[in-house]
Coordinates of N, CA and C and ligand atoms in Angstrom, one line a residue:
M1 N 0.9 -1.1 0.0 CA 0.1 0.0 0.1 C 1.1 1.2 0.2
K2 N 0.4 2.0 -1.1 CA 1.3 3.4 -1.2 C 0.4 4.7 -0.3
I3 N 0.9 5.0 0.7 CA 0.0 6.3 1.3 C 0.5 7.5 1.3
I4 N -0.2 8.4 0.6 CA 0.4 9.9 0.4 C -0.6 10.4 1.4
V5 N 0.4 11.6 1.9 CA -0.6 12.6 3.1 C -0.3 14.0 2.4
T6 N -1.2 14.5 1.8 CA -1.1 15.9 1.2 C -1.4 17.1 2.3
E7 N -1.3 18.2 2.0 CA -1.5 19.5 2.7 C -2.9 19.8 3.0
N8 N -3.8 19.4 2.1 CA -5.0 19.5 2.2 C -5.9 18.8 1.5
F9 N -7.3 18.8 1.4 CA -8.2 17.9 0.7 C -8.0 18.3 -1.0
D10 N -8.0 19.7 -1.3 CA -7.6 20.1 -2.7 C -6.7 19.5 -3.2
K11 N -5.2 19.4 -2.5 CA -4.0 18.9 -3.1 C -4.7 17.4 -3.2
T12 N -5.1 16.7 -2.3 CA -5.4 15.2 -2.4 C -6.3 15.0 -3.8
C13 N -7.1 15.8 -4.1 CA -7.9 15.7 -5.3 C -7.1 15.8 -6.6
E14 N -6.0 16.7 -6.6 CA -5.1 17.1 -7.7 C -4.4 16.0 -7.8
R15 N -4.0 15.3 -7.0 CA -2.9 14.3 -6.8 C -3.6 12.9 -7.5
A16 N -5.0 12.9 -7.0 CA -5.7 11.6 -7.5 C -5.7 11.7 -9.1
A17 N -6.5 13.1 -9.3 CA -6.6 13.5 -10.9 C -5.3 13.1 -11.5
G18 N -4.5 13.4 -11.4 CA -2.8 13.1 -11.8 C -2.8 11.5 -12.0
I19 N -3.1 10.9 -11.2 CA -2.6 9.6 -11.0 C -3.7 9.0 -12.3
I20 N -4.8 9.2 -12.1 CA -6.0 9.0 -13.2 C -5.6 9.3 -14.3
G21 N -5.0 10.5 -14.5 CA -4.6 10.9 -16.0 C -3.4 10.2 -16.7
D22 N -2.5 9.8 -15.4 CA -1.3 9.0 -16.0 C -1.9 7.5 -16.4
V23 N -3.2 7.0 -16.1 CA -3.5 6.0 -16.3 C -4.0 6.1 -17.8
I24 N -4.7 7.3 -18.1 CA -5.1 7.5 -19.3 C -4.0 7.6 -20.5
H25 N -3.3 8.2 -19.9 CA -1.9 8.5 -21.1 C -1.3 7.2 -21.2
N26 N -1.1 6.4 -20.3 CA -0.4 5.1 -20.8 C -1.5 4.0 -21.5
K27 N -2.8 4.4 -21.5 CA -3.8 3.6 -21.9 C -5.1 4.3 -22.5
P28 N -5.0 4.9 -23.7 CA -6.1 5.8 -24.0 C -7.4 5.2 -24.0
D29 N -7.4 3.7 -23.9 CA -8.9 3.3 -23.9 C -9.1 2.7 -22.5
A30 N -8.5 3.4 -21.7 CA -8.7 2.7 -20.3 C -10.0 2.7 -20.0
R31 N -10.3 1.7 -18.7 CA -11.7 1.5 -18.3 C -11.4 2.3 -16.8
L32 N -12.1 3.5 -16.3 CA -11.9 3.9 -15.1 C -13.3 3.5 -14.3
G33 N -13.0 3.1 -13.3 CA -14.0 2.8 -12.2 C -14.1 4.3 -11.2
L34 N -15.4 4.7 -11.4 CA -15.6 6.1 -10.9 C -16.8 6.2 -9.5
A35 N -16.4 7.0 -8.9 CA -17.5 6.9 -7.7 C -18.0 8.5 -7.4
T36 N -19.0 8.5 -6.6 CA -19.7 9.6 -6.5 C -19.7 10.1 -5.2
G37 N -20.2 11.2 -4.4 CA -20.0 11.7 -3.2 C -19.3 12.9 -3.2
S38 N -19.2 13.6 -2.1 CA -18.2 14.8 -1.9 C -16.7 14.5 -2.2
T39 N -16.4 13.4 -1.8 CA -14.6 13.1 -2.0 C -14.5 12.9 -3.5
A40 N -15.2 12.1 -4.1 CA -14.9 12.0 -5.4 C -15.2 13.3 -6.5
Q41 N -16.1 13.9 -6.0 CA -16.5 15.1 -6.5 C -15.4 16.5 -6.7
G42 N -14.4 16.5 -5.8 CA -13.3 17.1 -5.8 C -12.3 16.9 -6.7
V43 N -12.2 15.7 -7.3 CA -11.4 15.1 -8.4 C -11.8 15.7 -9.8
Y44 N -13.2 15.3 -10.0 CA -13.6 15.7 -11.4 C -13.3 17.3 -12.1
P45 N -13.2 18.2 -11.0 CA -12.8 19.6 -11.8 C -11.4 19.3 -12.3
Y46 N -10.5 18.5 -11.8 CA -9.3 18.7 -12.3 C -9.2 17.7 -13.5
L47 N -10.1 16.7 -13.6 CA -10.2 16.2 -14.8 C -10.4 16.9 -15.9
I48 N -11.5 17.7 -15.8 CA -12.1 18.3 -17.0 C -11.3 19.5 -17.0
A49 N -10.6 19.9 -16.2 CA -9.5 21.2 -16.6 C -8.4 20.6 -17.7
A50 N -8.1 19.6 -17.2 CA -7.0 18.7 -18.1 C -7.5 18.5 -19.6
N51 N -8.8 18.4 -19.5 CA -9.4 17.8 -20.8 C -9.6 19.3 -21.7
R52 N -10.2 20.0 -21.0 CA -10.3 21.6 -21.5 C -9.0 21.9 -22.1
A53 N -7.9 21.9 -21.4 CA -6.4 22.3 -21.6 C -5.7 21.5 -22.6
G54 N -6.6 20.7 -23.3 CA -6.2 19.5 -24.3 C -5.0 18.6 -23.8
K55 N -4.8 18.4 -22.5 CA -4.0 17.6 -21.9 C -4.4 16.0 -21.7
L56 N -5.8 15.9 -21.7 CA -6.3 14.7 -21.3 C -7.6 14.5 -22.3
D57 N -7.4 13.1 -23.0 CA -8.4 12.9 -24.1 C -9.3 11.8 -23.5
F58 N -10.6 11.8 -23.4 CA -11.3 10.8 -23.1 C -12.4 10.2 -24.1
S59 N -12.0 10.3 -25.4 CA -12.5 10.1 -26.4 C -12.6 8.5 -26.6
R60 N -11.7 7.7 -26.1 CA -11.6 6.1 -26.0 C -11.8 5.7 -24.8
V61 N -11.9 6.4 -23.7 CA -12.0 6.0 -22.4 C -13.3 5.5 -22.1
N62 N -13.6 4.5 -21.3 CA -14.8 4.0 -20.9 C -15.0 3.9 -19.3
T63 N -16.2 4.0 -18.7 CA -16.3 4.1 -17.4 C -17.4 3.3 -16.9
V64 N -17.0 3.0 -15.6 CA -18.1 2.1 -14.8 C -18.3 2.6 -13.4
N65 N -19.5 3.0 -13.0 CA -19.5 3.6 -11.8 C -19.7 2.5 -10.8
L66 N -19.3 2.8 -9.2 CA -19.5 1.7 -8.2 C -20.9 1.5 -7.8
D67 N -21.8 2.4 -8.0 CA -23.2 2.1 -7.4 C -24.2 3.1 -7.9
E68 N -25.4 2.7 -7.6 CA -26.6 3.7 -8.0 C -27.6 3.2 -6.9
Y69 N -28.6 4.5 -6.5 CA -29.5 4.2 -5.5 C -30.5 3.4 -6.2
V70 N -31.1 2.5 -5.4 CA -32.2 1.7 -5.9 C -33.7 2.6 -5.8
G71 N -34.2 3.0 -7.0 CA -35.7 3.9 -6.5 C -35.6 5.2 -7.5
L72 N -34.2 5.5 -7.6 CA -34.2 6.7 -8.3 C -33.9 6.6 -9.8
A73 N -34.7 7.4 -10.6 CA -34.4 7.1 -12.1 C -33.2 7.9 -12.3
P74 N -32.7 7.7 -13.5 CA -31.5 8.0 -14.0 C -31.6 9.6 -13.9
D75 N -32.9 10.2 -14.3 CA -32.7 11.9 -14.4 C -33.2 12.3 -12.9
H76 N -33.3 11.4 -11.9 CA -33.4 12.3 -10.8 C -32.4 13.1 -10.4
P77 N -32.7 14.0 -9.6 CA -31.4 15.1 -9.3 C -30.6 14.4 -8.5
Q78 N -30.9 13.3 -7.7 CA -30.0 12.9 -6.6 C -29.5 11.3 -7.1
S79 N -29.8 11.0 -8.4 CA -29.3 9.8 -8.7 C -28.0 9.8 -9.2
Y80 N -27.1 8.5 -9.0 CA -25.5 9.0 -9.3 C -25.4 9.0 -10.9
R81 N -26.2 8.5 -11.8 CA -26.2 8.8 -13.2 C -26.1 10.4 -13.3
R82 N -27.3 10.9 -12.7 CA -27.3 12.6 -12.9 C -25.7 13.0 -12.4
F83 N -25.7 12.7 -11.2 CA -24.2 13.2 -10.3 C -23.0 13.0 -11.5
M84 N -22.9 11.8 -12.2 CA -21.8 11.7 -13.1 C -21.9 12.6 -14.3
D85 N -23.2 13.0 -14.8 CA -23.4 13.6 -15.9 C -22.8 15.0 -15.8
E86 N -23.4 15.6 -14.5 CA -23.3 17.2 -14.3 C -21.9 17.3 -13.7
N87 N -21.3 16.4 -12.8 CA -19.9 16.7 -12.2 C -18.9 16.0 -13.5
L88 N -19.0 15.3 -14.3 CA -17.9 14.9 -15.2 C -18.4 14.8 -16.7
F89 N -19.2 13.9 -16.9 CA -19.3 13.5 -18.3 C -19.8 14.7 -19.4
D90 N -20.8 15.6 -18.6 CA -21.1 16.6 -19.4 C -19.9 17.7 -19.9
H91 N -19.0 17.5 -19.4 CA -17.8 18.6 -19.5 C -16.7 18.0 -20.3
I92 N -16.6 16.8 -20.6 CA -15.5 16.4 -21.2 C -15.6 15.5 -22.4
N93 N -14.9 15.2 -23.4 CA -14.9 14.7 -24.4 C -15.2 13.0 -24.7
I94 N -16.1 12.8 -23.6 CA -16.2 11.2 -23.6 C -17.8 10.8 -24.1
D95 N -17.8 9.8 -25.0 CA -19.1 9.5 -25.4 C -19.8 8.6 -24.4
K96 N -21.0 9.2 -24.0 CA -21.9 8.7 -23.0 C -22.2 7.1 -23.1
K97 N -22.1 6.9 -24.4 CA -22.4 5.2 -24.5 C -21.4 4.8 -23.9
N98 N -20.3 5.3 -23.7 CA -19.2 4.4 -23.0 C -19.2 4.5 -21.3
T99 N -20.2 5.2 -20.6 CA -20.3 5.5 -19.5 C -21.4 4.3 -19.0
I100 N -21.0 3.6 -17.9 CA -22.1 2.4 -17.5 C -22.1 3.2 -16.0
V101 N -23.6 3.2 -15.5 CA -23.8 3.7 -14.3 C -25.2 2.4 -13.9
A102 N -25.0 1.6 -13.1 CA -26.2 0.7 -12.8 C -27.5 1.6 -13.1
K103 N -28.7 1.0 -13.4 CA -30.1 1.5 -13.3 C -30.8 1.0 -12.0
G104 N -31.2 2.3 -11.3 CA -31.9 2.0 -10.2 C -33.3 1.7 -10.2
T105 N -33.8 1.7 -11.2 CA -35.4 1.7 -11.4 C -35.8 0.4 -12.4
G106 N -37.1 0.1 -12.4 CA -37.5 -0.9 -13.2 C -37.3 -2.4 -12.6
D107 N -36.9 -3.1 -13.5 CA -36.4 -4.6 -12.9 C -35.0 -4.7 -12.4
I108 N -35.0 -4.6 -11.2 CA -33.6 -4.7 -10.6 C -32.9 -5.6 -10.8
E109 N -33.3 -7.3 -10.7 CA -32.6 -8.1 -11.2 C -31.9 -8.0 -12.4
A110 N -32.8 -7.6 -13.5 CA -32.3 -7.5 -14.8 C -31.2 -6.3 -15.0
N111 N -31.4 -5.6 -13.9 CA -30.4 -4.2 -14.0 C -28.9 -5.0 -13.5
I112 N -29.2 -5.7 -12.4 CA -28.0 -6.4 -11.8 C -27.3 -7.1 -12.8
K113 N -28.3 -7.9 -13.3 CA -27.5 -8.9 -14.4 C -26.9 -8.0 -15.5
A114 N -27.1 -7.2 -16.1 CA -26.7 -6.1 -16.9 C -25.4 -5.5 -16.6
F115 N -25.5 -5.3 -15.2 CA -24.3 -4.5 -14.7 C -23.2 -5.6 -14.5
R116 N -23.6 -6.6 -14.2 CA -22.5 -7.8 -14.0 C -21.8 -8.2 -15.3
E117 N -22.7 -8.1 -16.5 CA -22.2 -8.2 -17.6 C -21.1 -7.6 -18.1
A118 N -21.7 -6.2 -17.8 CA -21.0 -4.9 -18.3 C -19.3 -5.2 -17.5
L119 N -19.4 -5.3 -16.0 CA -18.3 -5.3 -15.3 C -17.4 -6.8 -16.1
A120 N -18.1 -7.7 -16.5 CA -17.2 -9.0 -16.8 C -16.6 -8.7 -18.1
E121 N -17.2 -7.5 -19.0 CA -16.5 -7.3 -20.3 C -15.1 -7.2 -20.3
K122 N -14.6 -6.2 -19.3 CA -13.0 -6.0 -19.3 C -12.9 -5.5 -17.9
P123 N -11.5 -5.5 -17.6 CA -11.1 -5.1 -16.5 C -11.2 -3.8 -16.1
I124 N -11.2 -3.1 -14.8 CA -11.0 -1.8 -14.5 C -9.7 -1.4 -14.4
D125 N -9.1 -0.4 -14.9 CA -7.9 -0.1 -14.9 C -7.6 0.6 -13.6
V126 N -8.3 1.6 -13.2 CA -8.1 2.2 -12.1 C -9.6 2.5 -11.5
Q127 N -9.5 2.2 -10.2 CA -10.8 2.4 -9.5 C -10.8 3.4 -8.3
L128 N -11.4 4.2 -8.6 CA -11.5 5.8 -7.4 C -12.5 5.3 -6.3
L129 N -12.1 5.4 -5.2 CA -12.9 5.1 -3.8 C -12.9 6.2 -3.2
G130 N -14.2 6.3 -2.4 CA -14.2 7.1 -1.0 C -14.4 6.1 -0.3
I131 N -14.4 6.6 1.2 CA -14.6 5.7 2.1 C -15.8 6.0 3.1
G132 N -17.1 5.5 3.4 CA -18.1 5.8 4.2 C -17.7 6.0 5.5
V133 N -18.5 6.6 6.3 CA -18.3 6.9 7.9 C -18.0 5.5 8.6
D134 N -19.0 4.5 8.1 CA -18.9 3.1 8.5 C -18.0 2.4 8.1
G135 N -17.0 2.6 7.1 CA -16.0 1.9 6.6 C -16.5 1.3 4.9
H136 N -17.6 1.6 4.4 CA -18.2 1.0 3.3 C -17.5 1.7 2.1
V137 N -17.1 0.7 1.4 CA -16.5 1.2 -0.1 C -17.5 0.6 -1.1
G138 N -17.5 1.4 -2.1 CA -18.8 1.3 -2.9 C -20.0 1.3 -2.0
F139 N -21.0 0.8 -1.9 CA -21.9 0.5 -1.0 C -21.8 -0.6 -0.4
N140 N -20.7 -1.6 0.0 CA -20.5 -2.8 0.7 C -20.7 -2.3 2.0
E141 N -21.8 -2.3 3.0 CA -21.7 -2.2 4.0 C -21.3 -3.2 5.2
P142 N -20.9 -2.6 6.3 CA -20.2 -3.6 7.3 C -21.6 -4.8 7.4
G143 N -21.0 -6.0 7.8 CA -22.1 -6.9 7.9 C -21.3 -8.3 8.0
A144 N -22.0 -9.4 8.5 CA -21.3 -10.9 8.8 C -20.9 -11.2 7.4
V145 N -21.4 -10.8 6.3 CA -21.0 -11.3 4.9 C -20.9 -10.0 4.0
L146 N -19.6 -10.3 3.3 CA -19.4 -9.3 2.1 C -19.5 -10.2 0.9
Y147 N -20.0 -9.4 0.0 CA -20.5 -10.1 -1.5 C -19.2 -9.9 -2.5
D148 N -19.2 -10.8 -3.4 CA -17.9 -10.6 -4.2 C -18.4 -9.9 -5.5
G149 N -19.8 -9.9 -6.1 CA -20.2 -9.5 -7.3 C -21.3 -8.4 -6.9
A150 N -21.7 -7.8 -8.1 CA -22.8 -6.8 -8.2 C -24.0 -7.4 -7.2
H151 N -24.9 -6.6 -6.5 CA -25.7 -7.1 -5.7 C -26.5 -5.8 -5.2
V152 N -27.6 -6.1 -4.6 CA -28.5 -4.9 -3.9 C -27.8 -5.0 -2.5
E153 N -27.8 -3.8 -1.9 CA -27.4 -3.6 -0.5 C -28.2 -2.9 0.3
E154 N -28.4 -3.0 1.3 CA -29.5 -2.3 2.3 C -28.2 -1.3 2.9
L155 N -28.8 0.0 2.8 CA -28.1 1.1 3.6 C -28.1 1.0 4.9
D156 N -26.9 1.2 5.4 CA -26.8 1.3 7.0 C -27.5 2.7 7.5
E157 N -27.9 2.8 8.6 CA -28.6 4.0 9.0 C -27.6 5.1 9.0
S158 N -26.4 4.9 9.6 CA -25.1 5.8 9.5 C -25.0 6.4 7.9
T159 N -25.2 5.3 7.0 CA -24.9 6.0 5.4 C -26.1 6.9 5.3
I160 N -27.3 6.4 5.6 CA -28.4 7.1 5.3 C -28.3 8.6 6.2
D161 N -28.1 8.7 7.1 CA -27.8 10.0 7.9 C -26.9 10.9 7.1
A162 N -25.7 10.1 6.7 CA -24.6 11.0 6.2 C -25.0 11.4 4.6
N163 N -26.0 10.7 4.0 CA -26.4 11.2 2.7 C -27.6 12.1 2.6
A164 N -28.4 12.1 3.9 CA -29.4 13.0 3.8 C -29.1 14.3 3.6
R165 N -28.0 14.8 3.7 CA -27.5 16.1 3.4 C -27.8 16.5 1.9
F166 N -28.0 15.5 0.9 CA -28.3 15.9 -0.4 C -29.8 15.8 -0.5
F167 N -30.5 15.5 0.2 CA -31.9 15.2 0.0 C -32.9 16.3 0.8
D168 N -34.1 16.6 0.8 CA -34.8 17.7 1.3 C -35.1 16.9 3.0
K169 N -35.5 15.8 2.9 CA -35.7 15.1 3.8 C -34.9 13.7 4.1
R170 N -34.9 13.5 5.4 CA -34.1 12.2 5.4 C -34.9 10.9 4.9
E171 N -36.3 11.1 4.9 CA -37.1 9.9 4.7 C -37.1 9.8 3.2
D172 N -36.2 10.8 2.4 CA -36.2 10.7 1.0 C -35.2 9.9 0.4
V173 N -34.3 9.9 1.4 CA -32.9 9.1 1.1 C -33.1 7.5 0.9
P174 N -32.8 7.2 -0.3 CA -33.2 5.7 -0.6 C -32.5 4.7 0.3
T175 N -33.2 3.6 0.7 CA -32.6 2.9 1.5 C -31.7 1.5 1.1
K176 N -31.9 1.8 -0.2 CA -31.3 0.4 -1.0 C -30.2 0.9 -1.8
A177 N -29.4 0.4 -2.4 CA -28.7 0.7 -3.5 C -28.1 -0.7 -4.4
I178 N -27.7 -0.7 -5.7 CA -27.0 -1.5 -6.5 C -25.7 -1.0 -6.2
S179 N -24.5 -2.2 -5.7 CA -23.3 -1.7 -5.6 C -22.4 -2.9 -6.3
M180 N -21.2 -2.5 -6.8 CA -20.2 -3.3 -7.2 C -20.1 -4.0 -5.8
G181 N -19.4 -5.4 -6.1 CA -19.3 -6.3 -4.7 C -17.8 -5.8 -4.4
M182 N -17.4 -6.5 -3.1 CA -16.3 -6.3 -2.9 C -14.9 -6.9 -3.9
G183 N -15.4 -8.0 -4.5 CA -14.6 -8.8 -5.4 C -14.5 -8.0 -6.8
D184 N -15.5 -7.1 -6.9 CA -15.5 -6.6 -8.2 C -14.1 -5.3 -8.1
I185 N -14.5 -4.7 -6.6 CA -13.8 -3.7 -6.4 C -12.1 -4.0 -6.3
L186 N -12.2 -5.4 -5.6 CA -10.5 -5.9 -5.5 C -9.9 -6.4 -6.9
R187 N -10.8 -6.7 -7.9 CA -10.4 -7.1 -9.2 C -9.7 -6.0 -9.9
A188 N -10.1 -4.6 -9.8 CA -9.4 -3.6 -10.3 C -8.1 -3.7 -10.2
K189 N -7.3 -3.0 -11.4 CA -6.0 -3.3 -11.5 C -5.2 -2.6 -10.6
K190 N -5.9 -1.4 -10.4 CA -5.3 -0.2 -9.6 C -6.5 0.5 -8.5
L191 N -6.3 0.6 -7.2 CA -7.0 1.2 -6.3 C -6.4 2.6 -6.0
L192 N -7.5 3.5 -5.7 CA -7.0 5.0 -5.5 C -7.8 5.0 -4.4
L193 N -8.0 5.0 -3.1 CA -8.7 5.3 -2.2 C -8.5 6.9 -1.6
L194 N -9.3 7.7 -1.5 CA -9.3 9.0 -1.1 C -10.3 9.2 0.3
A195 N -9.8 10.2 1.2 CA -10.3 10.3 2.3 C -10.2 11.6 2.9
T196 N -11.3 12.2 3.5 CA -10.7 13.5 4.3 C -11.9 13.7 5.3
G197 N -11.9 14.5 6.3 CA -12.7 14.9 7.2 C -12.6 13.7 8.5
E198 N -12.9 14.4 9.7 CA -12.6 13.4 10.8 C -13.8 12.6 11.1
N199 N -14.8 12.6 10.6 CA -15.9 11.5 10.7 C -15.6 10.1 9.8
K200 N -14.1 10.5 9.2 CA -13.7 9.2 8.5 C -12.5 8.5 9.3
A201 N -12.2 9.2 10.4 CA -10.8 8.8 11.2 C -10.8 7.2 11.7
E202 N -12.1 7.1 12.2 CA -12.2 5.4 12.6 C -12.0 4.7 11.8
A203 N -12.9 4.7 10.5 CA -12.5 3.7 9.5 C -11.3 3.8 8.8
M204 N -10.5 4.8 8.9 CA -9.2 4.6 8.3 C -8.3 4.2 9.3
K205 N -8.5 4.3 10.3 CA -7.5 3.5 11.6 C -7.5 2.1 11.0
G206 N -8.7 1.6 10.9 CA -8.7 0.1 10.5 C -8.0 -0.2 9.1
L207 N -7.7 0.6 8.3 CA -6.9 0.4 7.1 C -5.7 0.8 7.2
L208 N -5.4 1.5 7.8 CA -3.7 2.1 7.8 C -3.1 1.8 9.1
L209 N -3.7 1.6 10.4 CA -2.9 1.2 11.6 C -2.8 -0.2 11.7
N210 N -3.2 -1.1 11.0 CA -3.1 -2.8 11.6 C -3.4 -3.6 10.4
E211 N -3.3 -4.9 10.5 CA -3.3 -5.9 9.4 C -4.6 -6.2 9.3
E212 N -5.6 -6.0 10.3 CA -7.0 -6.8 10.2 C -7.7 -6.6 9.1
L213 N -8.2 -7.7 8.7 CA -9.4 -7.5 7.7 C -10.6 -7.8 8.3
D214 N -11.4 -6.8 8.5 CA -12.3 -6.8 9.2 C -13.9 -6.4 8.5
V215 N -14.8 -7.4 8.3 CA -15.9 -7.4 7.8 C -16.6 -6.3 8.2
Q216 N -16.5 -5.9 9.4 CA -17.2 -4.6 10.1 C -16.7 -3.4 9.6
N217 N -15.5 -3.6 8.7 CA -15.1 -2.2 8.4 C -14.6 -2.7 7.0
P218 N -15.3 -2.6 5.9 CA -15.2 -3.4 4.5 C -13.9 -2.4 4.0
A219 N -13.5 -1.4 4.1 CA -12.5 -0.8 3.6 C -11.1 -1.2 3.9
T220 N -11.4 -2.2 5.1 CA -9.9 -3.0 5.5 C -9.5 -4.0 4.4
L221 N -10.5 -4.5 3.8 CA -10.0 -5.4 2.7 C -9.4 -4.9 1.3
V222 N -9.3 -3.8 1.4 CA -8.6 -3.3 0.2 C -7.1 -3.2 0.3
K223 N -6.8 -3.3 1.9 CA -5.4 -3.4 2.2 C -4.6 -4.8 1.7
T224 N -5.5 -5.6 1.1 CA -5.0 -6.9 0.5 C -4.4 -6.6 -1.0
H225 N -4.9 -5.7 -1.8 CA -4.8 -5.2 -3.0 C -3.2 -4.8 -3.5
P226 N -2.8 -5.6 -4.3 CA -1.5 -5.2 -4.6 C -0.9 -3.8 -5.1
D227 N -1.9 -3.3 -5.5 CA -1.6 -1.7 -6.1 C -2.6 -0.8 -5.5
L228 N -2.5 -0.5 -4.3 CA -3.4 0.2 -3.6 C -2.7 1.7 -3.3
T229 N -3.3 2.8 -3.7 CA -2.6 4.2 -3.3 C -4.0 4.7 -2.1
V230 N -3.3 5.2 -1.2 CA -4.4 6.0 -0.1 C -3.8 7.3 -0.5
I231 N -4.7 8.4 -0.4 CA -4.4 9.7 -0.3 C -5.0 10.3 0.7
I232 N -4.6 10.8 1.9 CA -5.4 11.8 2.9 C -4.7 13.0 3.1
D233 N -5.2 13.8 3.6 CA -4.7 15.4 4.1 C -3.9 15.0 5.5
R234 N -3.2 16.0 5.8 CA -2.5 15.9 6.9 C -3.4 16.0 8.3
A235 N -4.6 16.7 8.2 CA -5.4 16.9 9.3 C -6.4 15.5 9.6
L236 N -6.5 14.7 8.4 CA -7.2 13.2 9.1 C -6.0 12.5 9.4
A237 N -4.7 12.6 8.7 CA -3.4 11.5 9.0 C -3.4 11.9 10.9
D238 N -3.4 13.4 11.2 CA -3.0 13.3 12.4 C -4.4 12.7 13.3
R239 N -5.4 12.8 12.8 CA -6.6 12.6 13.8 C -6.5 11.1 13.8
V240 N -6.2 10.3 12.7 CA -6.1 8.8 12.8 C -5.0 8.4 13.6
G241 N -3.8 9.3 13.7 CA -2.7 9.0 14.5 C -1.4 8.0 13.4
Y242 N -1.7 8.3 12.0 CA -0.7 7.8 11.2 C 0.6 8.7 11.0
R243 N 1.8 8.0 11.3 CA 2.8 8.8 11.2 C 3.8 8.3 10.3
G244 N 3.3 8.8 8.9 CA 4.2 8.1 7.8 C 5.1 9.1 7.3
Ligands
F6R1 C1 -20.0 6.6 -3.9 C2 -19.5 5.5 -2.8 C3 -19.3 5.8 -1.5 C4 -18.8 6.9 -1.1 C5 -18.6 7.1 0.2 C6 -18.0 8.4 0.9 O1 -20.4 6.1 -5.4 O2 -19.4 4.3 -3.4 O3 -18.7 4.5 -1.1 O4 -17.4 7.0 -1.7 O5 -20.0 7.1 0.7 O6 -18.9 9.6 0.5 P1 -18.4 11.1 0.7 O7 -17.3 11.2 -0.2 O8 -19.6 11.8 0.3 O9 -18.1 11.1 2.3

């Protein structure tokens, strides 16, 4: 595991975008695994700026997202499809046909099958990850069992609380999501996990300070990956007690 400690969250995002850019430079038809949420949102302006400056070409890139809420149509303001369009895809030269976000409405079993088939088509070259307050990656929530492939996940109360900030009322937050499984995430060739904020410190301790693989903190499983880069800011590193 490579751990990078930056001055602040903005530098974390700049660094992450640089790593994703390097992957695309080395492989112009790379498959990117993308994430939503506030952490990933900080990275996308850097990718957009590089694209606009003519330094990064997405014309042959394809993407697959970690997850999507069950019950939100693709055009719902809080759907992850909409998030990706608004925060990245609408601003770069990517062909939207080459962007996969699982569909959260209609026949969910059929949508999971289609998502699984898309994931099986080719490996992810770099997977961007945030981390939940409870240690989830994608929406793989703590529990007695973690899953290999794409599946429907019941969201934890703490995840619903954390995501309520994006909705008018807590009751509007979906309680389920389609998520890549832990196996899907671990099969990516390269993992890039970013974190910021003191509410992520407990989960990050499990990833950074010991060798335990803990199903109650799913992010700990990514430490088994042979090419994992973790980027955190100094404030979080201090909070975690990481002295690297
Ligand atoms: C998003 C995702 C989640 C988030 C995590 C952190 O696609 O899969 O695992 O990365 O919930 O969210 P933020 O960055 O909003 O704190």
